[in-house]
PDB file of C-alpha atoms in Angstrom:
ATOM      1  CA  LEU A   1    -135.969  51.073 -86.623  1.00  0.00           C
ATOM      2  CA  ARG A   2    -139.545  50.549 -85.515  1.00  0.00           C
ATOM      3  CA  PHE A   3    -140.366  54.098 -86.628  1.00  0.00           C
ATOM      4  CA  VAL A   4    -139.114  53.623 -90.191  1.00  0.00           C
ATOM      5  CA  ALA A   5    -141.624  54.854 -92.791  1.00  0.00           C
ATOM      6  CA  LEU A   6    -144.088  56.368 -90.294  1.00  0.00           C
ATOM      7  CA  PRO A   7    -143.935  59.744 -92.081  1.00  0.00           C
ATOM      8  CA  GLY A   8    -144.807  57.932 -95.287  1.00  0.00           C
ATOM      9  CA  LEU A   9    -147.819  56.323 -93.629  1.00  0.00           C
ATOM     10  CA  ALA A  10    -148.984  59.775 -92.517  1.00  0.00           C
ATOM     11  CA  VAL A  11    -148.762  61.037 -96.099  1.00  0.00           C
ATOM     12  CA  ALA A  12    -150.649  57.971 -97.323  1.00  0.00           C
ATOM     13  CA  ALA A  13    -153.437  58.694 -94.843  1.00  0.00           C
ATOM     14  CA  ALA A  14    -153.589  62.288 -96.041  1.00  0.00           C
ATOM     15  CA  LEU A  15    -153.864  61.159 -99.650  1.00  0.00           C
ATOM     16  CA  ALA A  16    -156.613  58.725 -98.729  1.00  0.00           C
ATOM     17  CA  LEU A  17    -158.630  61.580 -97.234  1.00  0.00           C
ATOM     18  CA  MET A  18    -158.021  63.893-100.177  1.00  0.00           C
ATOM     19  CA  PRO A  19    -161.339  65.211-101.471  1.00  0.00           C
ATOM     20  CA  GLU A  20    -162.570  64.272-104.895  1.00  0.00           C
ATOM     21  CA  GLN A  21    -161.187  66.445-107.682  1.00  0.00           C
ATOM     22  CA  ARG A  22    -162.395  67.148-111.153  1.00  0.00           C
ATOM     23  CA  ALA A  23    -160.114  67.306-114.104  1.00  0.00           C
ATOM     24  CA  ALA A  24    -159.834  70.586-115.974  1.00  0.00           C
ATOM     25  CA  GLY A  25    -161.912  70.670-119.110  1.00  0.00           C
ATOM     26  CA  GLY A  26    -164.149  67.832-117.975  1.00  0.00           C
ATOM     27  CA  VAL A  27    -161.573  65.014-118.236  1.00  0.00           C
ATOM     28  CA  ALA A  28    -161.278  62.766-115.208  1.00  0.00           C
ATOM     29  CA  THR A  29    -159.133  59.966-116.596  1.00  0.00           C
ATOM     30  CA  LEU A  30    -157.921  59.057-120.038  1.00  0.00           C
ATOM     31  CA  GLU A  31    -160.392  56.192-120.168  1.00  0.00           C
ATOM     32  CA  ALA A  32    -163.250  58.212-118.688  1.00  0.00           C
ATOM     33  CA  SER A  33    -162.823  60.989-121.213  1.00  0.00           C
ATOM     34  CA  ALA A  34    -162.984  58.536-124.095  1.00  0.00           C
ATOM     35  CA  ALA A  35    -166.062  56.844-122.648  1.00  0.00           C
ATOM     36  CA  THR A  36    -167.781  60.173-122.067  1.00  0.00           C
ATOM     37  CA  ALA A  37    -167.100  61.339-125.592  1.00  0.00           C
ATOM     38  CA  SER A  38    -168.334  58.130-127.185  1.00  0.00           C
ATOM     39  CA  GLU A  39    -171.339  57.385-124.998  1.00  0.00           C
ATOM     40  CA  ASP A  40    -172.693  60.715-123.820  1.00  0.00           C
ATOM     41  CA  GLY A  41    -171.235  63.139-126.306  1.00  0.00           C
ATOM     42  CA  ASP A  42    -170.779  65.770-123.590  1.00  0.00           C
ATOM     43  CA  ASP A  43    -168.010  67.075-121.330  1.00  0.00           C
ATOM     44  CA  ALA A  44    -169.477  65.988-118.003  1.00  0.00           C
ATOM     45  CA  ALA A  45    -166.664  65.598-115.497  1.00  0.00           C
ATOM     46  CA  GLU A  46    -166.210  62.500-113.409  1.00  0.00           C
ATOM     47  CA  PRO A  47    -164.763  62.762-109.893  1.00  0.00           C
ATOM     48  CA  PHE A  48    -161.165  61.630-109.564  1.00  0.00           C
ATOM     49  CA  LYS A  49    -159.367  60.567-106.389  1.00  0.00           C
ATOM     50  CA  VAL A  50    -155.672  59.904-106.357  1.00  0.00           C
ATOM     51  CA  MET A  51    -156.172  56.803-104.224  1.00  0.00           C
ATOM     52  CA  SER A  52    -158.203  55.277-107.061  1.00  0.00           C
ATOM     53  CA  LEU A  53    -154.830  54.573-108.658  1.00  0.00           C
ATOM     54  CA  LEU A  54    -154.539  51.678-106.219  1.00  0.00           C
ATOM     55  CA  LYS A  55    -157.104  49.934-108.418  1.00  0.00           C
ATOM     56  CA  SER A  56    -154.818  50.293-111.420  1.00  0.00           C
ATOM     57  CA  LYS A  57    -152.849  47.095-111.948  1.00  0.00           C
ATOM     58  CA  ALA A  58    -150.214  48.913-114.004  1.00  0.00           C
ATOM     59  CA  PHE A  59    -149.673  51.564-111.327  1.00  0.00           C
ATOM     60  CA  VAL A  60    -149.535  49.106-108.428  1.00  0.00           C
ATOM     61  CA  LEU A  61    -147.114  46.723-110.142  1.00  0.00           C
ATOM     62  CA  THR A  62    -144.856  49.570-111.265  1.00  0.00           C
ATOM     63  CA  THR A  63    -144.811  50.989-107.750  1.00  0.00           C
ATOM     64  CA  LEU A  64    -144.090  47.578-106.232  1.00  0.00           C
ATOM     65  CA  GLY A  65    -141.199  47.160-108.631  1.00  0.00           C
ATOM     66  CA  ALA A  66    -139.723  50.463-107.521  1.00  0.00           C
ATOM     67  CA  SER A  67    -140.486  49.681-103.867  1.00  0.00           C
ATOM     68  CA  PHE A  68    -138.542  46.426-103.886  1.00  0.00           C
ATOM     69  CA  THR A  69    -135.486  48.210-105.254  1.00  0.00           C
ATOM     70  CA  ASP A  70    -135.872  50.762-102.460  1.00  0.00           C
ATOM     71  CA  MET A  71    -135.896  47.919 -99.951  1.00  0.00           C
ATOM     72  CA  GLY A  72    -132.521  46.823-101.238  1.00  0.00           C
ATOM     73  CA  TYR A  73    -131.136  50.327-101.599  1.00  0.00           C
ATOM     74  CA  TYR A  74    -132.184  51.447 -98.112  1.00  0.00           C
ATOM     75  CA  ALA A  75    -130.736  48.291 -96.577  1.00  0.00           C
ATOM     76  CA  LEU A  76    -127.491  48.821 -98.467  1.00  0.00           C
ATOM     77  CA  GLY A  77    -127.209  52.374 -97.214  1.00  0.00           C
ATOM     78  CA  ALA A  78    -128.069  51.433 -93.646  1.00  0.00           C
ATOM     79  CA  PHE A  79    -125.558  48.588 -93.281  1.00  0.00           C
ATOM     80  CA  GLN A  80    -122.863  49.284 -95.850  1.00  0.00           C
ATOM     81  CA  ALA A  81    -120.335  50.689 -93.384  1.00  0.00           C
ATOM     82  CA  SER A  82    -120.874  47.892 -90.868  1.00  0.00           C
ATOM     83  CA  PHE A  83    -120.734  45.344 -93.690  1.00  0.00           C
ATOM     84  CA  TYR A  84    -117.241  46.328 -94.843  1.00  0.00           C
ATOM     85  CA  GLU A  85    -115.963  46.587 -91.311  1.00  0.00           C
ATOM     86  CA  ARG A  86    -117.285  43.201 -90.232  1.00  0.00           C
ATOM     87  CA  ALA A  87    -117.036  41.158 -93.434  1.00  0.00           C
ATOM     88  CA  TYR A  88    -113.659  42.413 -94.660  1.00  0.00           C
ATOM     89  CA  ASP A  89    -112.155  43.965 -91.535  1.00  0.00           C
ATOM     90  CA  LEU A  90    -111.736  47.351 -93.212  1.00  0.00           C
ATOM     91  CA  ASP A  91    -111.636  50.611 -91.334  1.00  0.00           C
ATOM     92  CA  PRO A  92    -113.408  53.760 -92.611  1.00  0.00           C
ATOM     93  CA  SER A  93    -110.198  55.240 -93.997  1.00  0.00           C
ATOM     94  CA  MET A  94    -110.023  52.293 -96.425  1.00  0.00           C
ATOM     95  CA  TYR A  95    -113.624  51.812 -97.608  1.00  0.00           C
ATOM     96  CA  ALA A  96    -115.001  55.349 -97.340  1.00  0.00           C
ATOM     97  CA  PRO A  97    -112.892  56.891-100.166  1.00  0.00           C
ATOM     98  CA  THR A  98    -113.724  53.974-102.452  1.00  0.00           C
ATOM     99  CA  LEU A  99    -117.449  54.230-101.770  1.00  0.00           C
ATOM    100  CA  SER A 100    -117.346  58.014-102.254  1.00  0.00           C
ATOM    101  CA  ILE A 101    -116.214  57.330-105.831  1.00  0.00           C
ATOM    102  CA  LEU A 102    -118.268  54.240-106.652  1.00  0.00           C
ATOM    103  CA  LEU A 103    -121.636  55.505-105.421  1.00  0.00           C
ATOM    104  CA  PRO A 104    -121.856  58.690-107.527  1.00  0.00           C
ATOM    105  CA  ILE A 105    -120.330  57.007-110.592  1.00  0.00           C
ATOM    106  CA  GLY A 106    -122.828  54.157-110.401  1.00  0.00           C
ATOM    107  CA  GLY A 107    -125.718  56.550-109.876  1.00  0.00           C
ATOM    108  CA  ILE A 108    -124.760  58.863-112.731  1.00  0.00           C
ATOM    109  CA  VAL A 109    -123.995  56.121-115.244  1.00  0.00           C
ATOM    110  CA  GLY A 110    -127.111  54.150-114.366  1.00  0.00           C
ATOM    111  CA  GLY A 111    -129.479  57.100-114.080  1.00  0.00           C
ATOM    112  CA  ILE A 112    -128.504  58.870-117.289  1.00  0.00           C
ATOM    113  CA  GLY A 113    -127.873  55.662-119.205  1.00  0.00           C
ATOM    114  CA  GLY A 114    -131.208  54.184-118.141  1.00  0.00           C
ATOM    115  CA  GLY A 115    -133.140  57.216-119.320  1.00  0.00           C
ATOM    116  CA  TYR A 116    -131.304  57.310-122.647  1.00  0.00           C
ATOM    117  CA  ILE A 117    -131.759  53.589-123.279  1.00  0.00           C
ATOM    118  CA  ALA A 118    -135.453  53.818-122.346  1.00  0.00           C
ATOM    119  CA  ASP A 119    -135.991  56.575-124.922  1.00  0.00           C
ATOM    120  CA  LYS A 120    -134.127  54.620-127.576  1.00  0.00           C
ATOM    121  CA  ALA A 121    -136.078  51.461-126.729  1.00  0.00           C
ATOM    122  CA  ALA A 122    -139.355  53.347-127.211  1.00  0.00           C
ATOM    123  CA  GLU A 123    -138.059  54.806-130.480  1.00  0.00           C
ATOM    124  CA  TRP A 124    -137.123  51.359-131.766  1.00  0.00           C
ATOM    125  CA  GLY A 125    -140.316  49.712-130.525  1.00  0.00           C
ATOM    126  CA  LEU A 126    -138.590  47.617-127.878  1.00  0.00           C
ATOM    127  CA  PRO A 127    -140.410  46.716-124.628  1.00  0.00           C
ATOM    128  CA  ARG A 128    -140.072  49.135-121.718  1.00  0.00           C
ATOM    129  CA  ALA A 129    -139.176  46.173-119.516  1.00  0.00           C
ATOM    130  CA  LEU A 130    -135.708  46.330-121.065  1.00  0.00           C
ATOM    131  CA  THR A 131    -134.727  49.175-118.734  1.00  0.00           C
ATOM    132  CA  THR A 132    -136.941  48.332-115.760  1.00  0.00           C
ATOM    133  CA  ALA A 133    -137.164  44.580-115.297  1.00  0.00           C
ATOM    134  CA  GLY A 134    -133.918  44.109-117.196  1.00  0.00           C
ATOM    135  CA  SER A 135    -131.818  46.512-115.151  1.00  0.00           C
ATOM    136  CA  ALA A 136    -133.208  45.474-111.763  1.00  0.00           C
ATOM    137  CA  GLY A 137    -132.916  41.783-112.584  1.00  0.00           C
ATOM    138  CA  LEU A 138    -129.348  42.085-113.860  1.00  0.00           C
ATOM    139  CA  ALA A 139    -128.347  44.151-110.821  1.00  0.00           C
ATOM    140  CA  SER A 140    -129.242  41.247-108.521  1.00  0.00           C
ATOM    141  CA  PRO A 141    -126.341  38.859-109.350  1.00  0.00           C
ATOM    142  CA  PHE A 142    -123.797  41.683-109.249  1.00  0.00           C
ATOM    143  CA  LEU A 143    -125.038  42.768-105.831  1.00  0.00           C
ATOM    144  CA  LEU A 144    -124.976  39.146-104.683  1.00  0.00           C
ATOM    145  CA  LEU A 145    -121.335  39.034-105.776  1.00  0.00           C
ATOM    146  CA  SER A 146    -120.706  42.212-103.815  1.00  0.00           C
ATOM    147  CA  MET A 147    -122.250  40.734-100.683  1.00  0.00           C
ATOM    148  CA  LEU A 148    -120.561  37.319-100.807  1.00  0.00           C
ATOM    149  CA  SER A 149    -117.242  38.013-102.521  1.00  0.00           C
ATOM    150  CA  PRO A 150    -114.262  36.539-100.621  1.00  0.00           C
ATOM    151  CA  THR A 151    -112.301  39.758-101.152  1.00  0.00           C
ATOM    152  CA  ALA A 152    -113.094  43.433-100.655  1.00  0.00           C
ATOM    153  CA  THR A 153    -111.898  44.204-104.195  1.00  0.00           C
ATOM    154  CA  GLY A 154    -114.391  41.749-105.653  1.00  0.00           C
ATOM    155  CA  SER A 155    -117.091  43.262-103.490  1.00  0.00           C
ATOM    156  CA  PHE A 156    -116.351  46.776-104.768  1.00  0.00           C
ATOM    157  CA  VAL A 157    -116.373  45.621-108.406  1.00  0.00           C
ATOM    158  CA  GLY A 158    -119.716  43.882-107.954  1.00  0.00           C
ATOM    159  CA  LEU A 159    -121.063  46.953-106.197  1.00  0.00           C
ATOM    160  CA  LEU A 160    -120.071  49.276-109.057  1.00  0.00           C
ATOM    161  CA  PHE A 161    -121.819  47.213-111.728  1.00  0.00           C
ATOM    162  CA  GLY A 162    -124.743  46.458-109.437  1.00  0.00           C
ATOM    163  CA  LEU A 163    -125.312  50.120-108.607  1.00  0.00           C
ATOM    164  CA  SER A 164    -125.065  51.198-112.241  1.00  0.00           C
ATOM    165  CA  LEU A 165    -127.724  48.685-113.243  1.00  0.00           C
ATOM    166  CA  SER A 166    -129.843  49.311-110.161  1.00  0.00           C
ATOM    167  CA  GLU A 167    -130.202  53.015-111.017  1.00  0.00           C
ATOM    168  CA  ALA A 168    -131.200  52.535-114.657  1.00  0.00           C
ATOM    169  CA  TRP A 169    -134.860  51.822-113.844  1.00  0.00           C
ATOM    170  CA  ARG A 170    -135.621  55.098-112.044  1.00  0.00           C
ATOM    171  CA  ALA A 171    -136.487  57.447-114.926  1.00  0.00           C
ATOM    172  CA  PRO A 172    -138.511  54.969-117.021  1.00  0.00           C
ATOM    173  CA  ALA A 173    -140.364  53.636-113.950  1.00  0.00           C
ATOM    174  CA  ALA A 174    -141.362  57.139-112.847  1.00  0.00           C
ATOM    175  CA  ASN A 175    -142.592  57.821-116.373  1.00  0.00           C
ATOM    176  CA  MET A 176    -144.605  54.589-116.302  1.00  0.00           C
ATOM    177  CA  ALA A 177    -146.241  55.468-112.988  1.00  0.00           C
ATOM    178  CA  ARG A 178    -146.964  58.987-114.182  1.00  0.00           C
ATOM    179  CA  SER A 179    -148.672  57.746-117.339  1.00  0.00           C
ATOM    180  CA  THR A 180    -151.379  55.896-115.397  1.00  0.00           C
ATOM    181  CA  ALA A 181    -153.191  59.124-114.474  1.00  0.00           C
ATOM    182  CA  PRO A 182    -154.399  62.251-116.298  1.00  0.00           C
ATOM    183  CA  ALA A 183    -151.754  64.871-117.030  1.00  0.00           C
ATOM    184  CA  GLN A 184    -153.168  67.408-114.567  1.00  0.00           C
ATOM    185  CA  TYR A 185    -152.711  64.977-111.655  1.00  0.00           C
ATOM    186  CA  GLY A 186    -149.065  64.270-112.290  1.00  0.00           C
ATOM    187  CA  SER A 187    -147.781  65.648-108.993  1.00  0.00           C
ATOM    188  CA  SER A 188    -150.392  63.809-106.929  1.00  0.00           C
ATOM    189  CA  THR A 189    -149.730  60.586-108.814  1.00  0.00           C
ATOM    190  CA  LEU A 190    -145.995  60.773-108.210  1.00  0.00           C
ATOM    191  CA  SER A 191    -146.538  61.698-104.555  1.00  0.00           C
ATOM    192  CA  LEU A 192    -148.516  58.473-104.037  1.00  0.00           C
ATOM    193  CA  TYR A 193    -145.879  56.556-106.006  1.00  0.00           C
ATOM    194  CA  LEU A 194    -143.085  57.939-103.795  1.00  0.00           C
ATOM    195  CA  CYS A 195    -145.091  57.467-100.612  1.00  0.00           C
ATOM    196  CA  MET A 196    -145.674  53.771-101.290  1.00  0.00           C
ATOM    197  CA  ARG A 197    -142.020  53.323-102.201  1.00  0.00           C
ATOM    198  CA  ASN A 198    -140.866  54.831 -98.920  1.00  0.00           C
ATOM    199  CA  VAL A 199    -143.276  52.777 -96.840  1.00  0.00           C
ATOM    200  CA  VAL A 200    -142.256  49.482 -98.441  1.00  0.00           C
ATOM    201  CA  GLY A 201    -138.597  50.463 -98.787  1.00  0.00           C
ATOM    202  CA  GLY A 202    -138.314  50.997 -95.054  1.00  0.00           C
ATOM    203  CA  LEU A 203    -138.798  47.263 -94.581  1.00  0.00           C
ATOM    204  CA  GLY A 204    -135.404  46.579 -96.152  1.00  0.00           C
ATOM    205  CA  PRO A 205    -133.201  47.663 -93.216  1.00  0.00           C
ATOM    206  CA  LEU A 206    -135.587  45.942 -90.818  1.00  0.00           C
ATOM    207  CA  GLY A 207    -135.335  42.699 -92.784  1.00  0.00           C
ATOM    208  CA  VAL A 208    -131.533  42.735 -92.757  1.00  0.00           C
ATOM    209  CA  ALA A 209    -131.444  43.552 -89.035  1.00  0.00           C
ATOM    210  CA  TYR A 210    -133.803  40.747 -88.059  1.00  0.00           C
ATOM    211  CA  LEU A 211    -132.166  38.209 -90.368  1.00  0.00           C
ATOM    212  CA  SER A 212    -128.723  39.093 -89.047  1.00  0.00           C
ATOM    213  CA  GLN A 213    -129.993  38.570 -85.523  1.00  0.00           C
ATOM    214  CA  ALA A 214    -131.538  35.234 -86.507  1.00  0.00           C
ATOM    215  CA  LEU A 215    -128.212  34.160 -88.047  1.00  0.00           C
ATOM    216  CA  GLY A 216    -126.323  34.905 -84.860  1.00  0.00           C
ATOM    217  CA  GLY A 217    -124.947  38.241 -86.000  1.00  0.00           C
ATOM    218  CA  ASP A 218    -123.879  37.076 -89.481  1.00  0.00           C
ATOM    219  CA  LEU A 219    -124.404  40.378 -91.289  1.00  0.00           C
ATOM    220  CA  GLN A 220    -122.706  39.289 -94.495  1.00  0.00           C
ATOM    221  CA  HIS A 221    -125.212  36.539 -95.276  1.00  0.00           C
ATOM    222  CA  ALA A 222    -128.098  38.636 -93.978  1.00  0.00           C
ATOM    223  CA  MET A 223    -127.258  41.162 -96.685  1.00  0.00           C
ATOM    224  CA  VAL A 224    -128.516  38.713 -99.339  1.00  0.00           C
ATOM    225  CA  VAL A 225    -131.857  40.402 -98.671  1.00  0.00           C
ATOM    226  CA  ILE A 226    -130.556  43.142-100.972  1.00  0.00           C
ATOM    227  CA  PRO A 227    -130.036  41.141-104.200  1.00  0.00           C
ATOM    228  CA  ALA A 228    -133.227  39.198-103.413  1.00  0.00           C
ATOM    229  CA  ALA A 229    -135.146  42.482-103.297  1.00  0.00           C
ATOM    230  CA  TYR A 230    -133.777  43.502-106.686  1.00  0.00           C
ATOM    231  CA  ALA A 231    -134.710  40.135-108.160  1.00  0.00           C
ATOM    232  CA  MET A 232    -138.280  40.609-106.912  1.00  0.00           C
ATOM    233  CA  SER A 233    -138.239  44.102-108.382  1.00  0.00           C
ATOM    234  CA  GLY A 234    -137.386  42.682-111.790  1.00  0.00           C
ATOM    235  CA  LEU A 235    -140.363  40.334-111.609  1.00  0.00           C
ATOM    236  CA  MET A 236    -142.711  43.162-110.612  1.00  0.00           C
ATOM    237  CA  PHE A 237    -141.503  45.410-113.425  1.00  0.00           C
ATOM    238  CA  PHE A 238    -141.928  42.576-115.912  1.00  0.00           C
ATOM    239  CA  ALA A 239    -145.517  42.063-114.728  1.00  0.00           C
ATOM    240  CA  ALA A 240    -146.120  45.815-114.897  1.00  0.00           C
ATOM    241  CA  ASP A 241    -144.979  45.900-118.507  1.00  0.00           C
ATOM    242  CA  LYS A 242    -147.498  43.167-119.304  1.00  0.00           C
ATOM    243  CA  ALA A 243    -150.210  45.103-117.473  1.00  0.00           C
ATOM    244  CA  PHE A 244    -149.592  48.185-119.645  1.00  0.00           C
ATOM    245  CA  ASP A 245    -150.042  46.040-122.739  1.00  0.00           C
ATOM    246  CA  GLU A 246    -153.403  44.648-121.606  1.00  0.00           C
TER     247      GLU A 246
END
């Protein structure tokens, strides 16, 4: 576990060393192009580095929101099998078929539904936080139910609703992160976004492992790290939405 996210750190270092680039047509950033047009009246290009996005409050908060959900999701994936075996005394032949149905259903419903609702929210003038902060925040209590339910059935029900909600933020959040940079740097912007998510997300399994050890091997209560991570994600997405409006 100590080597979790090291590849992501290597990518981050590579991005930090990336040479300055100039936007095609003399546009470095959306703001820079407007300033150049209004103040200088020429097409002089300004250097652009992907790592300068770390100075963007909107980008950082959006990425942190996504990163906290990754913390929960990675921890869930790492300990889910052990959780059902130890908390509910189930063997793989009992929980594996159920999870093989719940996981894709939750992902499909949440992913497609989140994107659709985000588009409709934009069309109706509703805040983007509806599908980012809203979905991550609402996923938290359902995942808490899944972790602490006295029965395996209750845990599976909470997991289904929690997963559906926890996937709804992905498409709108990626679109938010992408919009913080010029169009021609979309791939580099998303690579930094994904890199930061992987680095922070890798802390999720570590947190559950250390907390379980501190609780004397009580994995079930250590798993509350997962809904807590989603709750923090909701707060970060809410702050990101405010940052876009500034």
